[in-house]
Coordinates of C-alpha atoms in Angstrom, one line a residue:
X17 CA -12.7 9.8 -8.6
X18 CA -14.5 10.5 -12.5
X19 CA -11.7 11.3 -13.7
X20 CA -8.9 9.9 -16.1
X21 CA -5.6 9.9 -16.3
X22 CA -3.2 9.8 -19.7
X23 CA 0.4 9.8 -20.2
X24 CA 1.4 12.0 -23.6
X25 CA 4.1 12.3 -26.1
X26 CA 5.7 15.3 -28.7
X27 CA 6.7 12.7 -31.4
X28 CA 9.3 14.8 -33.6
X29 CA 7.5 13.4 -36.8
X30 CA 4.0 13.0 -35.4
X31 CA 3.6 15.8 -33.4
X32 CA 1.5 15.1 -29.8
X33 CA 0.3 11.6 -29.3
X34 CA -1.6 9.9 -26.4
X35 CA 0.3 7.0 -25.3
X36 CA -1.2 5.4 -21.8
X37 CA -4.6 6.2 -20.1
X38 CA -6.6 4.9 -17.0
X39 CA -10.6 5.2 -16.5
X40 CA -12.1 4.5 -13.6
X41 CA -15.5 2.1 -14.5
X42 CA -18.2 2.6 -12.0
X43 CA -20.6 -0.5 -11.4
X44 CA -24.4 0.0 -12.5
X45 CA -27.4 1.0 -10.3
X46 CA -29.3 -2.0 -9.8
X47 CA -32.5 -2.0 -11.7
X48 CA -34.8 -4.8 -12.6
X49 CA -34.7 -5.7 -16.2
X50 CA -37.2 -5.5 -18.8
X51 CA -38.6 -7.9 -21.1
X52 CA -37.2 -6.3 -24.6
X53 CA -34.0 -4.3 -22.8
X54 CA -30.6 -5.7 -22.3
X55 CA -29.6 -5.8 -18.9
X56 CA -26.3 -3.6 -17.3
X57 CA -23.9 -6.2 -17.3
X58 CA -24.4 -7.3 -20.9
X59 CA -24.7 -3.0 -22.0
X60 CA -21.4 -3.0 -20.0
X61 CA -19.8 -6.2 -21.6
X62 CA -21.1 -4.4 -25.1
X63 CA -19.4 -1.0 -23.7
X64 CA -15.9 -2.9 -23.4
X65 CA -15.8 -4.4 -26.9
X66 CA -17.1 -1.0 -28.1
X67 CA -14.1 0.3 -26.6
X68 CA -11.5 -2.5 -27.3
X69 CA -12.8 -1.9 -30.9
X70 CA -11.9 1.9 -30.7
X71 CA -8.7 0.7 -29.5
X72 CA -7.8 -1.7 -32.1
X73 CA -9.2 0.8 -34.8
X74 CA -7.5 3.4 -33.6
X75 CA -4.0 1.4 -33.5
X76 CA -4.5 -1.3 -36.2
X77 CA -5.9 0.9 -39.5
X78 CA -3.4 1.1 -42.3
X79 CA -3.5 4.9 -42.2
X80 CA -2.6 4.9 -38.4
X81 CA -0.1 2.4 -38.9
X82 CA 1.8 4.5 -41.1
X83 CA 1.5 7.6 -38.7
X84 CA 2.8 6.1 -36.1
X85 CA 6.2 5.0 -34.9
X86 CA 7.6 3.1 -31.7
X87 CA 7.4 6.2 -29.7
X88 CA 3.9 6.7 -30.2
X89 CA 2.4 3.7 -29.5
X90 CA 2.6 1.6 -26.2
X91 CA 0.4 -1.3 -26.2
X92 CA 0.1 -3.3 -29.3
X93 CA -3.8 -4.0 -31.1
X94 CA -3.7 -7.2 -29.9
X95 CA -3.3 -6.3 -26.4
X96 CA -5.8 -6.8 -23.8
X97 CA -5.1 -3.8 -21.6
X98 CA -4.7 -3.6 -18.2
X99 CA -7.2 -3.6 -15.3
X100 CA -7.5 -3.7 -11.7
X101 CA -11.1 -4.3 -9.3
X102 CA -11.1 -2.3 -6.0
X103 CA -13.5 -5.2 -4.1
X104 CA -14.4 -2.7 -2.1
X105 CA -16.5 -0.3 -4.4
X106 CA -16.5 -2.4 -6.8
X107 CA -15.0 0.2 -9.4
X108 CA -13.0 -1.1 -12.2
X109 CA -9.5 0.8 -13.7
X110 CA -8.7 0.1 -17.3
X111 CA -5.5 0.9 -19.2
X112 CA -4.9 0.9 -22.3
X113 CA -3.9 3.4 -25.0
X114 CA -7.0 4.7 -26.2
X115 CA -10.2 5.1 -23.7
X116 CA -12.3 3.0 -24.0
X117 CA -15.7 4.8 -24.8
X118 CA -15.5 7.2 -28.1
X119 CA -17.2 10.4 -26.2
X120 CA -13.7 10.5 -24.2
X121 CA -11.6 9.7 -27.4
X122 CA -11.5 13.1 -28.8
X123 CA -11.6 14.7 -25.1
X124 CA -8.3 13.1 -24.4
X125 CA -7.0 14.3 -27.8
X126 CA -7.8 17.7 -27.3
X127 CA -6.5 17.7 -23.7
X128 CA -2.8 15.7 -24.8
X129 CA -2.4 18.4 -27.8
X130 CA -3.3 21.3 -25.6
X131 CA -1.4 20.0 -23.1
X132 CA 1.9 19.6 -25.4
X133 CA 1.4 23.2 -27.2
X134 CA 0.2 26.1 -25.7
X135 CA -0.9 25.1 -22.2
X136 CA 2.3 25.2 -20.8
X137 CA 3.9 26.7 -17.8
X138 CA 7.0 29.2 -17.7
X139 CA 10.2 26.8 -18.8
X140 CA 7.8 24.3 -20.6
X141 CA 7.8 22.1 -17.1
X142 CA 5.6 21.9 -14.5
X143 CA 1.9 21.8 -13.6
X144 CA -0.8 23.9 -15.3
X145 CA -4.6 24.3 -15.2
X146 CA -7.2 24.7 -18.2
X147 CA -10.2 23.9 -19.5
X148 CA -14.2 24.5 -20.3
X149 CA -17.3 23.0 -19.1
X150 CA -18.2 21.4 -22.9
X151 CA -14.8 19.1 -22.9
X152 CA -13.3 19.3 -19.3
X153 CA -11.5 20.2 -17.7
X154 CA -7.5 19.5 -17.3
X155 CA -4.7 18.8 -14.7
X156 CA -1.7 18.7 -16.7
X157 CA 2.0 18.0 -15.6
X158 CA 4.6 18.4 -18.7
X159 CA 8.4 16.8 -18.1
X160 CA 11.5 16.2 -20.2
X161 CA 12.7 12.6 -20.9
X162 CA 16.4 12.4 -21.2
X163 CA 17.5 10.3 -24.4
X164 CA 20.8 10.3 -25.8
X165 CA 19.3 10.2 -29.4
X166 CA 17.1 12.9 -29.6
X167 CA 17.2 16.8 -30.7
X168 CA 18.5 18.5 -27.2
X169 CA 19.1 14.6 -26.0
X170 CA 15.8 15.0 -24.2
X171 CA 12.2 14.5 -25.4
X172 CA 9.0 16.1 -24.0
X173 CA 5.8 14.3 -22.2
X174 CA 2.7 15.2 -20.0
X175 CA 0.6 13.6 -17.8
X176 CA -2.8 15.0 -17.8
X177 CA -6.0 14.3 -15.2
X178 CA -9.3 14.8 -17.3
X179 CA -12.6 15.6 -14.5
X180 CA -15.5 17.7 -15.3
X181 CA -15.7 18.9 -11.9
X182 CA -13.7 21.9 -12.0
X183 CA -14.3 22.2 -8.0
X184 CA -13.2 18.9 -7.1
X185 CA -9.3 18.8 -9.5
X186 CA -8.9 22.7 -7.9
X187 CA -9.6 21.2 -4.4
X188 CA -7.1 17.9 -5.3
X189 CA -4.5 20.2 -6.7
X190 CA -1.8 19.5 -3.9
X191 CA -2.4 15.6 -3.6
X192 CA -2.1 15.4 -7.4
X193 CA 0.4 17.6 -7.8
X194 CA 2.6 15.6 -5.0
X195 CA 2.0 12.3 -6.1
X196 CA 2.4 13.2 -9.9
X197 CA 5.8 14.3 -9.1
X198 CA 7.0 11.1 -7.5
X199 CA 6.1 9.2 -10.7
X200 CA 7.5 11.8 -12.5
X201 CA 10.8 11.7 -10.9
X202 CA 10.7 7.8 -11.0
X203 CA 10.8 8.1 -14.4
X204 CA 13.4 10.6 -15.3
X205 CA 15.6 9.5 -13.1
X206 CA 15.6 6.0 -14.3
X207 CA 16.3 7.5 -18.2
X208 CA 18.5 9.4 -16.6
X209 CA 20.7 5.9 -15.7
X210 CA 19.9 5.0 -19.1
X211 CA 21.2 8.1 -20.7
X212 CA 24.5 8.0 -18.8
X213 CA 25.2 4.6 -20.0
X214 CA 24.4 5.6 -23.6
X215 CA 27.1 8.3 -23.3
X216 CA 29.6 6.3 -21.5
X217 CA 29.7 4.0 -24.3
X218 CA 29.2 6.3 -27.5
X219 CA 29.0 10.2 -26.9
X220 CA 26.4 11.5 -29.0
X221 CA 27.7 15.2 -28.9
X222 CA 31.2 14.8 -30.2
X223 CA 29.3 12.4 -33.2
X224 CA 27.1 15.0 -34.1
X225 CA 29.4 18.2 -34.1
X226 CA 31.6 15.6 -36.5
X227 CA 29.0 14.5 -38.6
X228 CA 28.4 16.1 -41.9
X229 CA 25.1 17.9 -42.2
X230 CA 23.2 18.8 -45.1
X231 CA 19.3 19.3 -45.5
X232 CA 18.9 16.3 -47.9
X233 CA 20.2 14.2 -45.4
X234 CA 18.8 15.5 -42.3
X235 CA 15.9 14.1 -42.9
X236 CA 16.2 10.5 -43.0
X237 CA 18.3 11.2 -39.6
X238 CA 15.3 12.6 -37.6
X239 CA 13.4 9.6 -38.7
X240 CA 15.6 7.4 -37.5
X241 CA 16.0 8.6 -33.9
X242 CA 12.5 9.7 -33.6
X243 CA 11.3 6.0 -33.2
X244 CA 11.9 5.7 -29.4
X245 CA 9.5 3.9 -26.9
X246 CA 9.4 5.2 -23.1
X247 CA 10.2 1.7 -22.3
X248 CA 13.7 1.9 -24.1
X249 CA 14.3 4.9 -22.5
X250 CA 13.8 3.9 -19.2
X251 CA 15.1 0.2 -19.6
X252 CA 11.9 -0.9 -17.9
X253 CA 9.9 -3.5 -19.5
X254 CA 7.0 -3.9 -16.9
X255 CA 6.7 0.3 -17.1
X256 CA 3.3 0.0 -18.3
X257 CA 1.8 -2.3 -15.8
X258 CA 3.8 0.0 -13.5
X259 CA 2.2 2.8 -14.4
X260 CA -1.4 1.5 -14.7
X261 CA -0.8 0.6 -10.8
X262 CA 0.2 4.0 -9.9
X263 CA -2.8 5.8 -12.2
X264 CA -5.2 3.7 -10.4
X265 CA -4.1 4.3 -6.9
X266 CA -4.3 7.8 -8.0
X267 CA -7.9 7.9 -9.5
X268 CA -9.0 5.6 -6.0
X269 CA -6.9 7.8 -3.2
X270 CA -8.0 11.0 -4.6
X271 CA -11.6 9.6 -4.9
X272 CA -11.5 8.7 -1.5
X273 CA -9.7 11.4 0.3
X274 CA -12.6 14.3 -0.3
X275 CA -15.9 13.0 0.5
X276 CA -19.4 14.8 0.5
X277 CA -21.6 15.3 3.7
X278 CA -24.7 16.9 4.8
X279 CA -24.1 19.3 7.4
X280 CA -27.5 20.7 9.1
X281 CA -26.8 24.7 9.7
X282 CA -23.9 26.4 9.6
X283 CA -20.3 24.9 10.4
X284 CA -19.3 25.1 13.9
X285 CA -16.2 26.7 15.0
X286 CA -14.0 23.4 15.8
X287 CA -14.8 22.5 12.1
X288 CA -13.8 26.1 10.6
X289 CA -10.2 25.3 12.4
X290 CA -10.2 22.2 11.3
X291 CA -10.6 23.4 7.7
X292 CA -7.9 26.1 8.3
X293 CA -5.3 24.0 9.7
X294 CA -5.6 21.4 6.8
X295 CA -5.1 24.1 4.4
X296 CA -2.0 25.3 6.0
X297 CA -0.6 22.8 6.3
X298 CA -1.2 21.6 2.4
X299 CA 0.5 25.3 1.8
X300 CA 3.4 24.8 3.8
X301 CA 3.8 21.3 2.9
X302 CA 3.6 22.6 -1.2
X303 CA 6.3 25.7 -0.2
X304 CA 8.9 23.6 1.4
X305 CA 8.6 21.5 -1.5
X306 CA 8.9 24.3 -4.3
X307 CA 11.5 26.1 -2.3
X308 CA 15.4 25.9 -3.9
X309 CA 17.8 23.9 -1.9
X310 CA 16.2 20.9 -1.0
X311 CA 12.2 19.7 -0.1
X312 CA 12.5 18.8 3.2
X313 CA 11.1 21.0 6.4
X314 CA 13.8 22.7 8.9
X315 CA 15.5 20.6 11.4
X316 CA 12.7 22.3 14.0
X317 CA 9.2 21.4 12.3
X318 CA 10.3 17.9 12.2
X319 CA 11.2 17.8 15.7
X320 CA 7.4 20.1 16.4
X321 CA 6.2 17.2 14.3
X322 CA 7.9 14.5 15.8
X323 CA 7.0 15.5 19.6
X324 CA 3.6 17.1 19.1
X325 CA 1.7 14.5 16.5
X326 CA -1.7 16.0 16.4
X327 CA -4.0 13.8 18.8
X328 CA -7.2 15.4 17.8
X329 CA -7.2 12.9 15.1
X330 CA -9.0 9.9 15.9
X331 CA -7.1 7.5 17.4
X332 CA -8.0 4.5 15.1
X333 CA -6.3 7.0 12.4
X334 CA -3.0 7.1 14.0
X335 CA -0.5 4.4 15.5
X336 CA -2.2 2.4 18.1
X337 CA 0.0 2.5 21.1
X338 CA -0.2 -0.6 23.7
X339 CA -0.1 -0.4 27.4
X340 CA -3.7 0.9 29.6
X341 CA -5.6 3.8 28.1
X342 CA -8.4 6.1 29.2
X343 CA -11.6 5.1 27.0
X344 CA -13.8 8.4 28.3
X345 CA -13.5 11.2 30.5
X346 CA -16.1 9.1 32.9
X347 CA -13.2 6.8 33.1
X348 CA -10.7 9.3 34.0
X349 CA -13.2 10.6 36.4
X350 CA -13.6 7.3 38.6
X351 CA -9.5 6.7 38.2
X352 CA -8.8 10.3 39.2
X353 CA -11.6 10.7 41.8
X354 CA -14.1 13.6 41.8
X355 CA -11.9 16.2 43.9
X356 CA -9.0 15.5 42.1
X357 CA -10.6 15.6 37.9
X358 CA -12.4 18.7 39.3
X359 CA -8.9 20.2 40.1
X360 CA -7.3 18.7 36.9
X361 CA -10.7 20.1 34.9
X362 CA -10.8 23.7 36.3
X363 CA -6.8 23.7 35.0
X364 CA -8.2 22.5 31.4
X365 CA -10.9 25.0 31.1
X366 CA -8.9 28.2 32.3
X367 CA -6.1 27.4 29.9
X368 CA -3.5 26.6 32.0
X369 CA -0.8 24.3 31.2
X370 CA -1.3 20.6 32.0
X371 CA 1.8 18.7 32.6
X372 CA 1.3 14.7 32.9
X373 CA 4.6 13.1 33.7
X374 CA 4.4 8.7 33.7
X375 CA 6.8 6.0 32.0
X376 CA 3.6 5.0 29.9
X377 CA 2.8 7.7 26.8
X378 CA 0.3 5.6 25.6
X379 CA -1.4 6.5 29.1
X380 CA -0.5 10.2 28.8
X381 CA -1.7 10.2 25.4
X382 CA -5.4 8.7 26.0
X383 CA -5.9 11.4 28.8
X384 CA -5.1 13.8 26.6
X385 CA -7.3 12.8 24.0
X386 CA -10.3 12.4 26.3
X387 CA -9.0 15.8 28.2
X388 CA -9.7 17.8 24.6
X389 CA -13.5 17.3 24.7
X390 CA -13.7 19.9 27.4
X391 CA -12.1 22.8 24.8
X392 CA -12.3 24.2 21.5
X393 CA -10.3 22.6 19.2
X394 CA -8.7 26.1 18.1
X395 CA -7.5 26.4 21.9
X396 CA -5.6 22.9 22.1
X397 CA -2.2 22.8 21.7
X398 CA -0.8 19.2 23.0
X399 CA 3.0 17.7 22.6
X400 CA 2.1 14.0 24.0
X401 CA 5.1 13.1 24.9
X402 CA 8.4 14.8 24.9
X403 CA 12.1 14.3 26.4
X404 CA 12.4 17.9 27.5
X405 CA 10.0 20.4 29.3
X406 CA 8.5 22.9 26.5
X407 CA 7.1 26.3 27.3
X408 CA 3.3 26.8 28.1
X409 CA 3.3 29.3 24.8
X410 CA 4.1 26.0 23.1
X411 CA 1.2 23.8 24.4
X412 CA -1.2 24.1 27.3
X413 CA -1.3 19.7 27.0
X414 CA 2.2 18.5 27.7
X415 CA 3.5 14.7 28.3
X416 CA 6.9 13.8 30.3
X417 CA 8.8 11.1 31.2
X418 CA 9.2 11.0 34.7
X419 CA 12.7 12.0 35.0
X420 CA 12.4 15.1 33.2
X421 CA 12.7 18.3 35.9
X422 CA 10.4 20.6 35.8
X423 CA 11.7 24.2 35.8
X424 CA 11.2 26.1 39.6
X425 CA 9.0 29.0 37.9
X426 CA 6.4 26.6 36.3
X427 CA 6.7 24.6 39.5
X428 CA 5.3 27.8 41.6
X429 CA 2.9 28.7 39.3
X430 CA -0.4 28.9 39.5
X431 CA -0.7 28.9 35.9
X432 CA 0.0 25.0 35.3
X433 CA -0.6 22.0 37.1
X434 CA 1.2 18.3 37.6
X435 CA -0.8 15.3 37.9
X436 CA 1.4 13.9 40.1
X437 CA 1.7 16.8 41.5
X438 CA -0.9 19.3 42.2
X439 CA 0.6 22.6 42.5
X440 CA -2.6 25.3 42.6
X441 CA -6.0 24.5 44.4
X442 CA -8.9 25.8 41.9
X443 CA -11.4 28.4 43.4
X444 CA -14.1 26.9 45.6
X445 CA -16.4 29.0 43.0
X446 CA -15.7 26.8 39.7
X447 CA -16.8 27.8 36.3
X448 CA -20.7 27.4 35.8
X449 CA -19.3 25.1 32.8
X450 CA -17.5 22.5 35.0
X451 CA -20.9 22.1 36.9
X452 CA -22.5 21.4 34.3
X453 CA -20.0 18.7 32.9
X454 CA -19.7 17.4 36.6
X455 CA -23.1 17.1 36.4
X456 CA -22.9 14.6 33.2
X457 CA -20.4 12.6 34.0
X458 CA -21.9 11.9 37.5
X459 CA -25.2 10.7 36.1
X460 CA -24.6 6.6 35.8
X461 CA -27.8 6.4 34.1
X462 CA -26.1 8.3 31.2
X463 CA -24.4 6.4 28.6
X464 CA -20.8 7.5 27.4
X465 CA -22.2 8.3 24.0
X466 CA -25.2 10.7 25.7
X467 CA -22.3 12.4 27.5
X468 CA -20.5 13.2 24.9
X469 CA -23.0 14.8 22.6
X470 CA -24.4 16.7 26.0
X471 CA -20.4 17.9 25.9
X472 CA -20.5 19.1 22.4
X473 CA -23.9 21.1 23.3
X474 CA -22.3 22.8 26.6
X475 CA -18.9 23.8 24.0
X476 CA -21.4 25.0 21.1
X477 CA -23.3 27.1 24.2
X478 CA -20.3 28.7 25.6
X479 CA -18.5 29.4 22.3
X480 CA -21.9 31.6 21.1
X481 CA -21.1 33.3 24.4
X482 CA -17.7 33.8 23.0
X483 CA -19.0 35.1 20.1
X484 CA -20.9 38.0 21.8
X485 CA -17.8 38.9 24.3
X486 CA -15.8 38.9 21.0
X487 CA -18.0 41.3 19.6
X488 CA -18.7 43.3 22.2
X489 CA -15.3 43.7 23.7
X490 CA -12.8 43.1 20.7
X491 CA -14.7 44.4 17.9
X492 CA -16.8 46.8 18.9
X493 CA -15.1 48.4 21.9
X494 CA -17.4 48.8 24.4
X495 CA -16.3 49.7 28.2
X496 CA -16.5 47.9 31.2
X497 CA -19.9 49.0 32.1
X498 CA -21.4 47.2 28.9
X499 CA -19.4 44.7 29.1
X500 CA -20.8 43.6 32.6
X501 CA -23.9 44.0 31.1
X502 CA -23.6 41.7 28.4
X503 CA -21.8 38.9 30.9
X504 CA -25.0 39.1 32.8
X505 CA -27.0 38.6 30.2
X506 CA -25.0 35.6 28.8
X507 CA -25.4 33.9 33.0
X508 CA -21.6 34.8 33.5
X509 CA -22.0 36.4 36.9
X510 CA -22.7 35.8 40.2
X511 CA -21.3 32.4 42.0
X512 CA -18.0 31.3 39.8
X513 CA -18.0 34.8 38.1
X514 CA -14.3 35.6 37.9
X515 CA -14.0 31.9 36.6
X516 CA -16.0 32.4 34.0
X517 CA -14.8 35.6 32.5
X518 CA -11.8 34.0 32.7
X519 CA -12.8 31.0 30.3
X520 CA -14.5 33.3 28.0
X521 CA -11.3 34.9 27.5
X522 CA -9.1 31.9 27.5
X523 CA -12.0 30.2 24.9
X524 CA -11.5 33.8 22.6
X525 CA -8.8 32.5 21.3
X526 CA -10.2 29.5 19.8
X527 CA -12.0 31.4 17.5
X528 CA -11.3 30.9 13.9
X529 CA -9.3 32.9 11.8
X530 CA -13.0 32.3 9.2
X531 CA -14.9 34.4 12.1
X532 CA -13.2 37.1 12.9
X533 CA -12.6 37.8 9.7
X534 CA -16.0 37.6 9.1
X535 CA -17.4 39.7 11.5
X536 CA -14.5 42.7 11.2
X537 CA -15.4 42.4 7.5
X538 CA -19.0 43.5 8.4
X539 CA -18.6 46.0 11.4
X540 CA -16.5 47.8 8.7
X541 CA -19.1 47.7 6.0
X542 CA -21.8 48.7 8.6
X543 CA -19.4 51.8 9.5
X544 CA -18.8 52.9 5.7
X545 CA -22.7 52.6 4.8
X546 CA -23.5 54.9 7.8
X547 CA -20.9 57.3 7.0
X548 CA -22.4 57.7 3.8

């Protein structure tokens, strides 16, 4: 991530003071040198003494030295600084506590007094945003120290993220906000150990309501409490090198976890859901947190979380489970046989539930996986494996151990089927879809990799179809008549037509929230101009 991170200070004496930052150092495009021009390791190498220099100016004038106490300084002159090489990117992270290059210098400065003054939140803690495209733009956290020896016994810090990509820190606002708070916490509750031990020994209330107080000697008091390091607050004495660990991860993970691509023509549907689902679920994870009484989710979501872990992640993502696995739906096709995936297919496409009851869930789990390339990701709802039967409303993709009963009315229905147990025979008229896929994965001269991208066409062919029925029959309102119409023009009737209606209506509902939206927004604003 180009960013950086600082930790700040409200000195009493000195007003706000940076004390720790991290910079993330990216390695220099290879070029081929120049007779006459210094090449980019020795400008780099020139960079870093530039900067140590700063440092070492900034902490070791005579002026400075008298404008600073024990609370505003962390590293000595003489210190080295911290840093840390990600060998995979090659990017460098350097502490210290002044950057490095004297561009950022006064950037930081303006950010750490902002920060401390007049960009706070309501009740002087918590996160805030601000900023301007000529010096950056700022993620700032502010948070009360406990200390036994200053005014309110508690002193005041922020920890700001510097980018000038105001996109990018909006989009990172949950991660950063998340992960700030852990360090956060970390630290005031270790004070917080410290402070209790302070007042155990010598309670600094009942000293100060007995002390005499006059304004020739308060003063010289304030001076003499106002020179406390975070270390001695906190007891720690690796803090810093603890805290250069955990601004790095943070520059790195959050540089990692949004990456650019190129995407050639509009997003398709399955990647609008995706979008949407990530975003609630970084909204509910954020509420639950902010929401009095505790930060963890209710007793059910854990369980929802617990049974139905999301297996349209990729499965080198998630915990690799041992035991046999499906590798394609070609390979669940030859175990199965052809009569029987066709059965187990037609159930997938028309949305029924499919119920998959074994002693193995790594097993159940592969099917499933390989299962979800015949649907829209918006229509998959899939608990992998659960101890108890759950409701088709729930999940049409459900996993068992094989001693779980199944209830009588699902058992009779026609609406879900067992793979142990076939309980409905699909129409001898199948979806014109499920041809086509039959088709595929009959073809042996067809590799695995062919077939699924010839999946993904057929789902991007029958979700534009989906598209038009939507319009026609949700949006607009047409009758039956046009309806028909329409399904004849989109190949929907003739052999397999009740079939395919019936996906076209089951595949509606994969829709995202993004498209609907979008296209009620527009019917609307075609009515108003007309009406004008």
């Amino acid at each position: 991530m180009n960013a950086l991170v600082a930790l700040c200070h409200f000195c009493e004496l000195h007003g706000p003071r940076t004390l720790f930052c991290t910079e993330a150092l990216h390695p220099p495009s290879p070029s081929p040198p120049q007779p006459g021009l210094s090449i980019a390791g020795d400008r780099d190498r020139e960079a870093d003494r530039e900067g140590e220099g700063l440092t070492m100016r900034a902490n070791g004038s005579a002026s400075q030295r008298a404008d600073m106490c024990e609370g505003c300084r962390s590293l000595p002159a003489s210190h080295p600084g911290f840093v840390s090489v990600d060998n995979e990117t090659g990017i460098r992270f350097l502490s210290h506590q002044h950057p490095r290059q004297p561009q950022l210098f006064s950037v930081v400065r303006q950010a750490c007094v902002r920060s401390l003054s007049c960009e706070v939140c309501p009740g002087r803690e918590g996160p805030i945003f601000f900023g301007d495209e000529q010096h950056g733009f700022v993620f700032s956290h502010t948070f009360f120290i406990k200390d036994s020896l200053a005014r309110g016994f508690q002193r005041w810090y922020s920890i700001v993220i510097v980018a000038m990509d105001r996109i990018y820190l909006i989009n990172s606002w949950p991660f950063l906000l998340r992960h700030l708070k852990l360090t956060i916490q970390g630290l005031q509750n270790t004070a917080l150990k410290v402070f209790d031990s302070e007042q155990c020994v010598c309670p600094q209330r009942a000293v100060r309501m007995n002390s005499v107080f006059s304004p020739a000697v308060f003063p010289h008091q304030r001076s003499g409490n106002a020179a406390r390091s975070l270390p001695s607050l906190t007891q720690h004495p690796d803090l810093w090198a603890s805290l250069h660990s955990s601004f790095s991860w943070l520059l790195k993970a959050c540089g990692s976890r949004l990456t650019e691509k190129l995407l050639e023509g509009a997003p398709t549907e399955d990647t609008l859901v995706l979008i949407e689902r990530q975003t609630e679920q970084e909204e509910e994870m954020i509420g639950w947190e902010g929401a009095e009484g505790g930060c963890s989710l209710p007793q059910r979501n854990q369980s929802d979380n617990e049974l139905g872990r999301d297996f349209l992640c990729d499965g080198g993502k998630g915990e690799e489970l041992p035991g046999p696995k499906f590798k394609s739906l070609r390979h669940l096709r030859q175990v199965l046989g052809a009569v029987e995936f066709r059965q187990l297919a037609w159930h997938v496409l028309m949305g029924n539930q499919v119920i998959w009851r074994g002693p193995d869930p790594s097993l159940i789990q592969s099917a499933f996986s390989v299962l979800k390339a015949l649907l829209p990701v918006g229509c998959v709802r899939s608990v992998p494996y659960s101890p108890q039967y759950e409701e088709a409303y729930r999940c049409n993709f459900l996993g068992l151990s094989p001693d779980v009963p199944i209830p009588a009315h699902v058992s009779s229905s026609e609406f879900a089927v067992l793979v142990d147990v076939v309980n409905a025979e699909p129409n001898a008229q199948c979806p014109t879809l499920l041809n086509k896929v039959e088709v595929a994965l009959s073809n042996e001269n067809l590799s695995v990799e062919v077939v699924s991208h010839c999946l993904l066409c057929l789902k991007e062919e029958w979700m534009n179809k989906v598209k038009v029925l939507f319009k026609f029959s949700k949006v607009d309102g047409r009758g039956r008549e046009d309806t028909q119409k329409v399904l004849a023009l989109l190949g929907a009737t003739g052999p397999g037509e009740d079939d395919n209606v019936r996906l076209l209506k089951f595949w509606i509902t994969g829709l995202s929230k993004t498209y609907k939206s979008h296209l009620m927004t527009a019917v609307r604003g075609g009515e108003r101009t007309l009406s004008q």
